PDB file of C-alpha atoms in Angstrom:
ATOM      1  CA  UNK A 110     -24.996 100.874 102.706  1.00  0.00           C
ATOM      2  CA  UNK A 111     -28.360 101.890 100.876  1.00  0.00           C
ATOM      3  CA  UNK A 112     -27.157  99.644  97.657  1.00  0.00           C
ATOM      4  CA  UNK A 113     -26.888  96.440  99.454  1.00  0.00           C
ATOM      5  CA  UNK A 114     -29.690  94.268 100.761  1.00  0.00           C
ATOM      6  CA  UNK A 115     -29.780  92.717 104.163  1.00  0.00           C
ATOM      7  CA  UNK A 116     -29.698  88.845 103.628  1.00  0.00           C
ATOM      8  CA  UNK A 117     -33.694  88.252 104.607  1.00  0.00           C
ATOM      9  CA  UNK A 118     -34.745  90.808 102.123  1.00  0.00           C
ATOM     10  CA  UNK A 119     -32.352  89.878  99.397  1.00  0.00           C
ATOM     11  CA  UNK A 120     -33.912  86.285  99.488  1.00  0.00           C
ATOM     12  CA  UNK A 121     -36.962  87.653  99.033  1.00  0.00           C
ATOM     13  CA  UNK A 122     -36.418  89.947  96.310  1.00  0.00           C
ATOM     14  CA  UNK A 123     -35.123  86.532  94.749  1.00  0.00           C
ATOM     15  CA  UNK A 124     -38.208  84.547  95.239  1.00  0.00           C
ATOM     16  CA  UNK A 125     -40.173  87.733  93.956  1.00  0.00           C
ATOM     17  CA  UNK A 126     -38.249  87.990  90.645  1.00  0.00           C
ATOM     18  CA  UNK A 127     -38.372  84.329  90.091  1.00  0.00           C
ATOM     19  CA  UNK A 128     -34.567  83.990  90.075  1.00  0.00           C
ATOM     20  CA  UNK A 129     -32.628  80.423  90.064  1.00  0.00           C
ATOM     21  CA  UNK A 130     -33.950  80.029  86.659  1.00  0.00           C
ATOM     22  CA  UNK A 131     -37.847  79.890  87.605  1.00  0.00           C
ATOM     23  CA  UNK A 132     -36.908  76.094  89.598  1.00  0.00           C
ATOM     24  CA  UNK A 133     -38.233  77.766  93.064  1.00  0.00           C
ATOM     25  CA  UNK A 134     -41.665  76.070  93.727  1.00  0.00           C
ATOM     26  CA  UNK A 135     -44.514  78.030  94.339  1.00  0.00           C
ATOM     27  CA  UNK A 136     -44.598  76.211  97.520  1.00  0.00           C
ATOM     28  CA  UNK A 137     -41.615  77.577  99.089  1.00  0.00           C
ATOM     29  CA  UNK A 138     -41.400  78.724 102.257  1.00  0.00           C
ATOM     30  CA  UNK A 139     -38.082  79.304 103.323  1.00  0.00           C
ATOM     31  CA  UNK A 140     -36.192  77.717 106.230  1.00  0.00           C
ATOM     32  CA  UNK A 141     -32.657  76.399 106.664  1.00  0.00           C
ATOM     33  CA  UNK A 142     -30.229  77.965 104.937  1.00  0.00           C
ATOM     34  CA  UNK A 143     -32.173  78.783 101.560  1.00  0.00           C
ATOM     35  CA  UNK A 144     -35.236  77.022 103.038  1.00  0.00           C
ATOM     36  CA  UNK A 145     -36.868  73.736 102.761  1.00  0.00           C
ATOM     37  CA  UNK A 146     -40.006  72.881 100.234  1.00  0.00           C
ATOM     38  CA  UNK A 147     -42.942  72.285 101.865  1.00  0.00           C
ATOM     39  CA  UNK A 148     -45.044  69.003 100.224  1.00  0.00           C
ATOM     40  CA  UNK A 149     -48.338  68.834 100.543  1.00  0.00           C
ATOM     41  CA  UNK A 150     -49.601  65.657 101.992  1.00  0.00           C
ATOM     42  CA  UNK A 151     -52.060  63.656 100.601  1.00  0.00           C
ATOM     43  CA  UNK A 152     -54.290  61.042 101.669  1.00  0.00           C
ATOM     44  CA  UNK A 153     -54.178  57.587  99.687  1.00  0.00           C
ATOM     45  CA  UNK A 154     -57.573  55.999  98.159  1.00  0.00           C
ATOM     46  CA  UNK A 155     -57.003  53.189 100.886  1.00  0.00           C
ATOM     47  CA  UNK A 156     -56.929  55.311 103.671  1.00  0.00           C
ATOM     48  CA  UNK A 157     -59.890  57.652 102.168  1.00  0.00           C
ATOM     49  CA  UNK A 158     -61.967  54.465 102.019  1.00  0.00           C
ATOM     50  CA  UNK A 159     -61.135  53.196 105.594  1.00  0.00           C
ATOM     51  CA  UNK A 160     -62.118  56.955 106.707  1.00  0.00           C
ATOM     52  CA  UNK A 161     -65.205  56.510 104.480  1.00  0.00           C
ATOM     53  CA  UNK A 162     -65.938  52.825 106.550  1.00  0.00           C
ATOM     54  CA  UNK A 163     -65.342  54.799 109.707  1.00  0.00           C
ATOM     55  CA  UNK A 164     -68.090  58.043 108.861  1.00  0.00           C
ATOM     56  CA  UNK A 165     -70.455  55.418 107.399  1.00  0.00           C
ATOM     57  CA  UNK A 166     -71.817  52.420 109.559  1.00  0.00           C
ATOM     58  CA  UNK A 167     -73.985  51.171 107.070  1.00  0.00           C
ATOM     59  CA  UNK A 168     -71.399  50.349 104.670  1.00  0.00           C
ATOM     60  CA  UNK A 169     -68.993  48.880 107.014  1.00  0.00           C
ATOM     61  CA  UNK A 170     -71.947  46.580 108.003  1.00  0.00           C
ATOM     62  CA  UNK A 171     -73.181  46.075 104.287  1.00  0.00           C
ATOM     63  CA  UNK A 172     -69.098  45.119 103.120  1.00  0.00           C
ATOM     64  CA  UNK A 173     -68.944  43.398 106.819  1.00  0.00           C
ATOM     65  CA  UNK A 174     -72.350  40.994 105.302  1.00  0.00           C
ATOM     66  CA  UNK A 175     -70.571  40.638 102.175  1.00  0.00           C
ATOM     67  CA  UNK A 176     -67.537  39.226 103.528  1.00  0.00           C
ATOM     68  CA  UNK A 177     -69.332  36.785 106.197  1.00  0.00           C
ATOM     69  CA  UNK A 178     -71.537  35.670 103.465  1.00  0.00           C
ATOM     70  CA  UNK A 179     -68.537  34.945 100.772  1.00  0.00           C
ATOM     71  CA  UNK A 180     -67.147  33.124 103.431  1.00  0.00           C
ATOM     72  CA  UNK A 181     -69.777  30.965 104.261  1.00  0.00           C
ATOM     73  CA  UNK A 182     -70.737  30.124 100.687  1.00  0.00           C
ATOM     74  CA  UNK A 183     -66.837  28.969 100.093  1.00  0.00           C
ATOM     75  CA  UNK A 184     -67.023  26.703 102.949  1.00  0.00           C
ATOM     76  CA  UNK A 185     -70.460  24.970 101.660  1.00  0.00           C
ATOM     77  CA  UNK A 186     -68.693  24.628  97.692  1.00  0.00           C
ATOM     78  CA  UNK A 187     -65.315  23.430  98.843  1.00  0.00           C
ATOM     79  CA  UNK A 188     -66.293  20.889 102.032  1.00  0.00           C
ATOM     80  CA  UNK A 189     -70.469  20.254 101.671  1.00  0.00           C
ATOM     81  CA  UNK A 190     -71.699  20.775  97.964  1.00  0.00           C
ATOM     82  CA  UNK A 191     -71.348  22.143  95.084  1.00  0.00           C
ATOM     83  CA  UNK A 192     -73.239  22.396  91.321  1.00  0.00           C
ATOM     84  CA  UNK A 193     -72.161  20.583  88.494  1.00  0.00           C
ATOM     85  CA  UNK A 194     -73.037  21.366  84.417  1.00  0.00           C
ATOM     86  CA  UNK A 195     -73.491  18.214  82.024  1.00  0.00           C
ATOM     87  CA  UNK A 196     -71.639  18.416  78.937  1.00  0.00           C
ATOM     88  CA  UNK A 197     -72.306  15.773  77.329  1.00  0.00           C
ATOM     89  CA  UNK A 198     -74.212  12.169  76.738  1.00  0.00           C
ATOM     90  CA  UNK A 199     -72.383   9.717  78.562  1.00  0.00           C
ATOM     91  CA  UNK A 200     -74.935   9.319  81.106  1.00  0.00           C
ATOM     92  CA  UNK A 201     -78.515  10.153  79.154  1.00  0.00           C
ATOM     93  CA  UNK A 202     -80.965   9.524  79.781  1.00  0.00           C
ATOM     94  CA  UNK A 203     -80.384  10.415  83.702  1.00  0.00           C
ATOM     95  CA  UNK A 204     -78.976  13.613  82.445  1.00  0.00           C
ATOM     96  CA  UNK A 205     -79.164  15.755  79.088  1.00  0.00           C
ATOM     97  CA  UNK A 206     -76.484  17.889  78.129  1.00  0.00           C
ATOM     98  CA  UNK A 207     -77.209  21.026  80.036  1.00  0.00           C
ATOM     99  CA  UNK A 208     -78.532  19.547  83.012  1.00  0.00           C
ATOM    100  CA  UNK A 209     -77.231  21.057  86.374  1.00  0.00           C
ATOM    101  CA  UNK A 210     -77.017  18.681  89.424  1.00  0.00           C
ATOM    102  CA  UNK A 211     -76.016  19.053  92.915  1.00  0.00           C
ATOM    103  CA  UNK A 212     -72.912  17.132  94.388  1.00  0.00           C
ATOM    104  CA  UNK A 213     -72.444  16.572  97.983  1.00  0.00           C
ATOM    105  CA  UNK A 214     -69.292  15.717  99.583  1.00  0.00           C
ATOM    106  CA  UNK A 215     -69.721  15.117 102.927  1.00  0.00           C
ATOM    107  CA  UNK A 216     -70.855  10.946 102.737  1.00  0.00           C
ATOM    108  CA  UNK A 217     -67.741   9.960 101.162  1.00  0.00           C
ATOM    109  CA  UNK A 218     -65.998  11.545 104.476  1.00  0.00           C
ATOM    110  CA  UNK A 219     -68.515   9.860 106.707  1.00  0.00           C
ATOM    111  CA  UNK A 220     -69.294   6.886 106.096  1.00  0.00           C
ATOM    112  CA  UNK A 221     -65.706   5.467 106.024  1.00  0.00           C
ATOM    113  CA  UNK A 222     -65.355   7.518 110.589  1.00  0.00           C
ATOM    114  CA  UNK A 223     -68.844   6.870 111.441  1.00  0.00           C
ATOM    115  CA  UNK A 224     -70.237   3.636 109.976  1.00  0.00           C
ATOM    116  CA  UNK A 225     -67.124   1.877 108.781  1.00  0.00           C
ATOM    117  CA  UNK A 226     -68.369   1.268 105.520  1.00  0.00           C
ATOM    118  CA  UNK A 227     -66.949   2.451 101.794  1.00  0.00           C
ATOM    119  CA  UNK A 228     -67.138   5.438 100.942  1.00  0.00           C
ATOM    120  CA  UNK A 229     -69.755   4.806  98.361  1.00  0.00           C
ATOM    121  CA  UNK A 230     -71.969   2.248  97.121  1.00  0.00           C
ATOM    122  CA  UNK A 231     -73.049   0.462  93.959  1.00  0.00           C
ATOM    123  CA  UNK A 232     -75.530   2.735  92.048  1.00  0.00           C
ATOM    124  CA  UNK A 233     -74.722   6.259  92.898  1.00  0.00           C
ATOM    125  CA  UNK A 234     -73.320   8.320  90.460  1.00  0.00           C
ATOM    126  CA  UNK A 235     -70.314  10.364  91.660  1.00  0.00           C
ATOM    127  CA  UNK A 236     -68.567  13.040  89.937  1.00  0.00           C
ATOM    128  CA  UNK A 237     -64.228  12.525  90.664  1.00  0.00           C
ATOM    129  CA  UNK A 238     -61.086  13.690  89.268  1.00  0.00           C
ATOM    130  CA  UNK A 239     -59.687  11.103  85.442  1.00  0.00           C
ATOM    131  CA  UNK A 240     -56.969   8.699  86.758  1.00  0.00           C
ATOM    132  CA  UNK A 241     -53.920   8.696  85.107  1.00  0.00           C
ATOM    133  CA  UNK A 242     -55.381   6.162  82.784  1.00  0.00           C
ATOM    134  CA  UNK A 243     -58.088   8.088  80.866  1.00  0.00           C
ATOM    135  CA  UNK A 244     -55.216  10.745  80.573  1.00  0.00           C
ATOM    136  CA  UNK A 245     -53.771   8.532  78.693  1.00  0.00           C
ATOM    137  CA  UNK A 246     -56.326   7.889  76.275  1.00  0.00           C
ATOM    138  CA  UNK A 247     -57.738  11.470  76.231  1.00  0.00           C
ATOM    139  CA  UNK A 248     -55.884  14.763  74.916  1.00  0.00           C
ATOM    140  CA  UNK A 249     -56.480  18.028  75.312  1.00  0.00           C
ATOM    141  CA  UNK A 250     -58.756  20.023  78.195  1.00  0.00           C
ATOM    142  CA  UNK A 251     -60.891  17.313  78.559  1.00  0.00           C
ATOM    143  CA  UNK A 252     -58.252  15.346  80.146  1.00  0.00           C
ATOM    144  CA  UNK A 253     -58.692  17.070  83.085  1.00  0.00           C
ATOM    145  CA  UNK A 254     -61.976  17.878  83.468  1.00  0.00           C
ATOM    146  CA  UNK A 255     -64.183  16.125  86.165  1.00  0.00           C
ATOM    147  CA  UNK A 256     -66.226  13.479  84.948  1.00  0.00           C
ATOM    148  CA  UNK A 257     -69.801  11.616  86.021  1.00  0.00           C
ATOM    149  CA  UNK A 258     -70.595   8.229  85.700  1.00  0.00           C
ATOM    150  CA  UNK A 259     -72.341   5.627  88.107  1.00  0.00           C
ATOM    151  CA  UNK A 260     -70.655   3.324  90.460  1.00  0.00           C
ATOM    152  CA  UNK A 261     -71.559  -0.301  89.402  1.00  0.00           C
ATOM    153  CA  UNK A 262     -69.384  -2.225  91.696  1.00  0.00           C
ATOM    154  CA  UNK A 263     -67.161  -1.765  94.803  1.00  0.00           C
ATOM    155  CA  UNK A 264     -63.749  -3.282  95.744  1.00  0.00           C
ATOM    156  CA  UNK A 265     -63.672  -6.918  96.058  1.00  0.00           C
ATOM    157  CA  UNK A 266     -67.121  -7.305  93.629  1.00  0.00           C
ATOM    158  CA  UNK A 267     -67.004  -9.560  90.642  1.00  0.00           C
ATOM    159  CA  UNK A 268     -67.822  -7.672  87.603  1.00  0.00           C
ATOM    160  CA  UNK A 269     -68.845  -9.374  84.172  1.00  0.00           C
ATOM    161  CA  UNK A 270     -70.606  -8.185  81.457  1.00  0.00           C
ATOM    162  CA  UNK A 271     -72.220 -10.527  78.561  1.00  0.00           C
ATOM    163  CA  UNK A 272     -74.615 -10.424  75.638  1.00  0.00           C
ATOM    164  CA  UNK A 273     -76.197  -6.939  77.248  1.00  0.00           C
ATOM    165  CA  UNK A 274     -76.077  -8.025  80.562  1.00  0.00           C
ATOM    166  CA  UNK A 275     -74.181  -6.530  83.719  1.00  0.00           C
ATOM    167  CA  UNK A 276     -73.458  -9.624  86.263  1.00  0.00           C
ATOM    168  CA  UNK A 277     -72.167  -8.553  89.713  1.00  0.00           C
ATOM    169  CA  UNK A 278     -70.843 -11.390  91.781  1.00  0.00           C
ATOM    170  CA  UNK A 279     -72.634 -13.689  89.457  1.00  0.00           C
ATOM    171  CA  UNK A 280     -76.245 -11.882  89.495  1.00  0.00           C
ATOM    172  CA  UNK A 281     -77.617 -10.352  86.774  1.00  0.00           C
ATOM    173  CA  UNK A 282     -78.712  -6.470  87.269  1.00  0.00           C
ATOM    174  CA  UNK A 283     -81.605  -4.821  86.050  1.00  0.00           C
ATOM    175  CA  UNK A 284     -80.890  -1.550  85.221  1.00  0.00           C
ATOM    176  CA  UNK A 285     -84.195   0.352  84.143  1.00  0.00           C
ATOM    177  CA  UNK A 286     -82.107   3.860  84.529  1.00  0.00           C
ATOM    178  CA  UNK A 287     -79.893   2.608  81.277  1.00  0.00           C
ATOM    179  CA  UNK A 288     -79.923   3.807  77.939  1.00  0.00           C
ATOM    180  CA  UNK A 289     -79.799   0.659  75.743  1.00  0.00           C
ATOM    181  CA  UNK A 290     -77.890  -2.524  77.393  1.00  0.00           C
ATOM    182  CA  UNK A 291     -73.973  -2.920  76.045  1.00  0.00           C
ATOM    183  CA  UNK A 292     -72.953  -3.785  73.048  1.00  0.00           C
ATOM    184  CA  UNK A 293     -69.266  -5.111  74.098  1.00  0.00           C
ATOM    185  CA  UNK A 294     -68.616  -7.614  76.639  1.00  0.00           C
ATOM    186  CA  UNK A 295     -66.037  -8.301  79.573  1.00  0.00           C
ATOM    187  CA  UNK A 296     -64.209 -11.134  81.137  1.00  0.00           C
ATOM    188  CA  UNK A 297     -65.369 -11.562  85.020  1.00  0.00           C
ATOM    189  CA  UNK A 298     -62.590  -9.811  87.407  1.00  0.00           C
ATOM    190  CA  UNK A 299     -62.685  -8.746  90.368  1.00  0.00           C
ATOM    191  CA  UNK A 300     -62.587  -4.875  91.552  1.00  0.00           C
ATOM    192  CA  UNK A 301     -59.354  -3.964  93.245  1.00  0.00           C
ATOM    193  CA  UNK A 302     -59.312  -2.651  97.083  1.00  0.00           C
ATOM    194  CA  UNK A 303     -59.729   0.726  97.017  1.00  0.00           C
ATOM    195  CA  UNK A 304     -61.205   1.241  93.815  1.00  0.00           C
ATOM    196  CA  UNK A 305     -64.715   1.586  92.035  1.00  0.00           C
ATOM    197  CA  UNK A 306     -65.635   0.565  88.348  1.00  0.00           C
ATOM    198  CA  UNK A 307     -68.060   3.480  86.782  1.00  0.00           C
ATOM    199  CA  UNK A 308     -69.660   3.021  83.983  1.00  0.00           C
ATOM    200  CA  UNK A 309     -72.051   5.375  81.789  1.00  0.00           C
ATOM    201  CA  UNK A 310     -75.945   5.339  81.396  1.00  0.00           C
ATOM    202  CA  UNK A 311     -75.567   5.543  77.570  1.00  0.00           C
ATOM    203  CA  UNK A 312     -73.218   2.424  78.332  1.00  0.00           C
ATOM    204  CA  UNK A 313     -72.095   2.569  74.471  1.00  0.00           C
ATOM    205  CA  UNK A 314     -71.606   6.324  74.113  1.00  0.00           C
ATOM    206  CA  UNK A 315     -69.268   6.615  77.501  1.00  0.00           C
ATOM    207  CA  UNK A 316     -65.902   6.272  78.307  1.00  0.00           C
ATOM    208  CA  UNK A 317     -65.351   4.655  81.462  1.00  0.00           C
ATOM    209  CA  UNK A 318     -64.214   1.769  83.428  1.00  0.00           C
ATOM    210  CA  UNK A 319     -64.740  -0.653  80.425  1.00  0.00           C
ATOM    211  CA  UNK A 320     -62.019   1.391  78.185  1.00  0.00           C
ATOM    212  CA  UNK A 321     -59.556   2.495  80.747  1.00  0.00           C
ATOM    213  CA  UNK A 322     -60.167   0.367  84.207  1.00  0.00           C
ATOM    214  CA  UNK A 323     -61.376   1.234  87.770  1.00  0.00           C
ATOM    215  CA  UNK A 324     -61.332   4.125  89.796  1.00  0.00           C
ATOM    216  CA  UNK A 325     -59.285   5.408  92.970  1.00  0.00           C
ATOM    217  CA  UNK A 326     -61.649   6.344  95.644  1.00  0.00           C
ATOM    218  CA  UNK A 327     -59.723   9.280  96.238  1.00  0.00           C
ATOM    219  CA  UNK A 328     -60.743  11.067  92.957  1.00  0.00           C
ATOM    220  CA  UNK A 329     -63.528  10.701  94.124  1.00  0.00           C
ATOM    221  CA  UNK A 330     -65.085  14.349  94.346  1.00  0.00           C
ATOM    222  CA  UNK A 331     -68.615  13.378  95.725  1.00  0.00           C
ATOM    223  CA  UNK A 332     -72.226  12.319  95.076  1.00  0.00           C
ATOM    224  CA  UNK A 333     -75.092  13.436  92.737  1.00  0.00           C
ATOM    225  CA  UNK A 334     -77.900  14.061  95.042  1.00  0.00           C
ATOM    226  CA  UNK A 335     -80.098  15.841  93.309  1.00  0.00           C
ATOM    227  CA  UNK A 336     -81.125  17.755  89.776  1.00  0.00           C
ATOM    228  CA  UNK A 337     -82.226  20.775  90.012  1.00  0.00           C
ATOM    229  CA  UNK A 338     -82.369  22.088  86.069  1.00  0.00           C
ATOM    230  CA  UNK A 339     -84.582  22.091  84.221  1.00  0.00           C
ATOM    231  CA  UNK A 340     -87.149  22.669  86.406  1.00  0.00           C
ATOM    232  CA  UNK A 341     -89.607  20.290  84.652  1.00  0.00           C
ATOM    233  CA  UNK A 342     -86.998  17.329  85.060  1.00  0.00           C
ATOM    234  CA  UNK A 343     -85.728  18.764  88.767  1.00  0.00           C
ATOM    235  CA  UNK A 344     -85.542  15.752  91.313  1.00  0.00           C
ATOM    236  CA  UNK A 345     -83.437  13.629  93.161  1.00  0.00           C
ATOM    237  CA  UNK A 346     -81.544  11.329  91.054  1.00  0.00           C
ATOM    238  CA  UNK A 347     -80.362   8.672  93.764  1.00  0.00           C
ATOM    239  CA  UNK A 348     -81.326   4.854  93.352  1.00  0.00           C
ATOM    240  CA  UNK A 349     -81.356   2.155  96.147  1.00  0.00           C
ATOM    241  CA  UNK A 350     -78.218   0.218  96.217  1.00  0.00           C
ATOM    242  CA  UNK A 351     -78.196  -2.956  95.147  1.00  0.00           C
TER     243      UNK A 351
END
C-alpha cells in the first residue's frame, strides 16, 4: 500500500517531474479528468482604446471635434466648394500655372429650382468633367482630368468666330480678359439645348469647344468664384454677363 500513490498525489508528482514529455503548460491547473488549461485573457487594442475614451474625457471630446469637423468640411468640398490647382496655360492670363481658385457649386443647382434660368451664363468660367469627345482626342491621365475654360455662349446662342473676332447672335464681343484674339475661324451654328461652348483665355493655346464641340451641362462641376493664390494676384475672377 506504501508503494502506490493515491490518484490526486500521483498527478501531482507528474506535473512536478514534468512528465508527458514537458507538453504540460505552466498554466495548468487541473480539473476534469486530467484538468483543463487555463488561458489567460487578454484585452484587444480596440477595446484598450475605448477603455482609454471612457477614463479620459478630453480625448473623447478632442476625437469627438475631429470627427464633427471632418464631417463638416466633406459636406462644404463635395455639395458647396471646393479648391482647384491650374496646370497649365489654356486660360492665361486669368490664371498662371499654379494659381489656386475657388469653385462653388451651389448656383448651377439653384438657379435652374429657384429662378428658372440656366444653370450658368455667358462669361463665367466653370471647371466640369471632358465629354466623351475630348476623350477622344486626348490620351492618357489627362483625359480625365477636370478642365477650366469660360462659358462663351449658352444653348440656343449663335456662335461665330471671324478674322479675331467672337460674334454671339450676330454681335461682336469685346473680350479685354483674352490673351491675343483667335487665329482660326468658325462657321455660325447654333449651341445645342442643354449644352455650353467653352473656350480658353489663351484662345490659341486651349483645347476646347472649337476642337472638340460643346459641353453637357451636367459635367458641369461648378463656378470659379474667386482666386485666392498668389496672394498678390488673390481676387474674384467673375465678369458681368453679357
Amino acid at each position: 500500500r506504501g508503494m502506490w500513490l493515491q490518484p490526486r498525489k500521483l498527478i501531482q508528482s507528474v506535473q512536478n517531474r514534468g512528465a508527458f514529455g514537458g507538453l504540460i503548460p505552466p498554466n495548468y491547473r487541473g480539473g476534469g479528468r486530467f484538468g483543463s488549461p487555463q488561458q489567460p485573457e487578454e484585452e484587444s487594442k480596440f477595446s484598450r482604446w475605448l477603455s482609454s475614451l471612457r477614463n479620459d474625457p478630453e480625448l473623447a471630446a478632442d476625437i469627438r471635434v475631429y470627427f464633427q469637423t471632418l464631417a463638416i468640411c466633406l459636406t462644404i468640398r463635395f455639395f458647396l466648394i471646393e479648391p482647384r490647382f491650374i496646370p497649365s496655360l489654356s486660360m492665361y492670363p486669368t490664371f498662371d500655372i499654379g494659381d489656386q481658385l475657388a469653385v462653388e457649386k451651389v448656383t448651377k443647382r439653384a438657379r435652374p429650382i429657384l429662378n428658372h434660368e440656366f444653370p450658368v451664363r455667358r462669361n463665367e468660367v466653370i471647371v466640369f468633367q471632358p465629354p466623351p469627345a475630348f476623350k477622344a482626342i486626348v490620351s492618357g491621365r489627362a483625359k480625365n482630368e477636370a478642365l477650366i475654360k469660360r462659358v462663351v455662349a449658352i444653348e440656343g446662342d449663335q456662335v461665330k468666330i471671324s478674322k479675331g473676332v467672337l460674334y454671339i447672335n450676330g454681335k461682336p464681343q469685346h473680350e479685354t480678359f483674352i490673351n491675343e484674339p483667335p487665329t482660326y475661324d468658325l462657321e455660325p451654328f447654333i449651341v445645342p439645348p442643354g449644352q455650353v461652348f467653352v473656350l480658353g483665355d489663351n484662345r490659341n493655346q486651349s483645347l476646347d469647344s472649337h476642337v472638340w464641340g460643346t459641353l453637357p451641362t451636367q459635367n458641369i462641376i461648378g463656378r470659379a468664384i474667386f482666386k485666392y493664390w498668389p496672394i498678390g494676384r488673390a481676387g474674384s475672377v467673375l465678369i458681368t454677363s453679357s
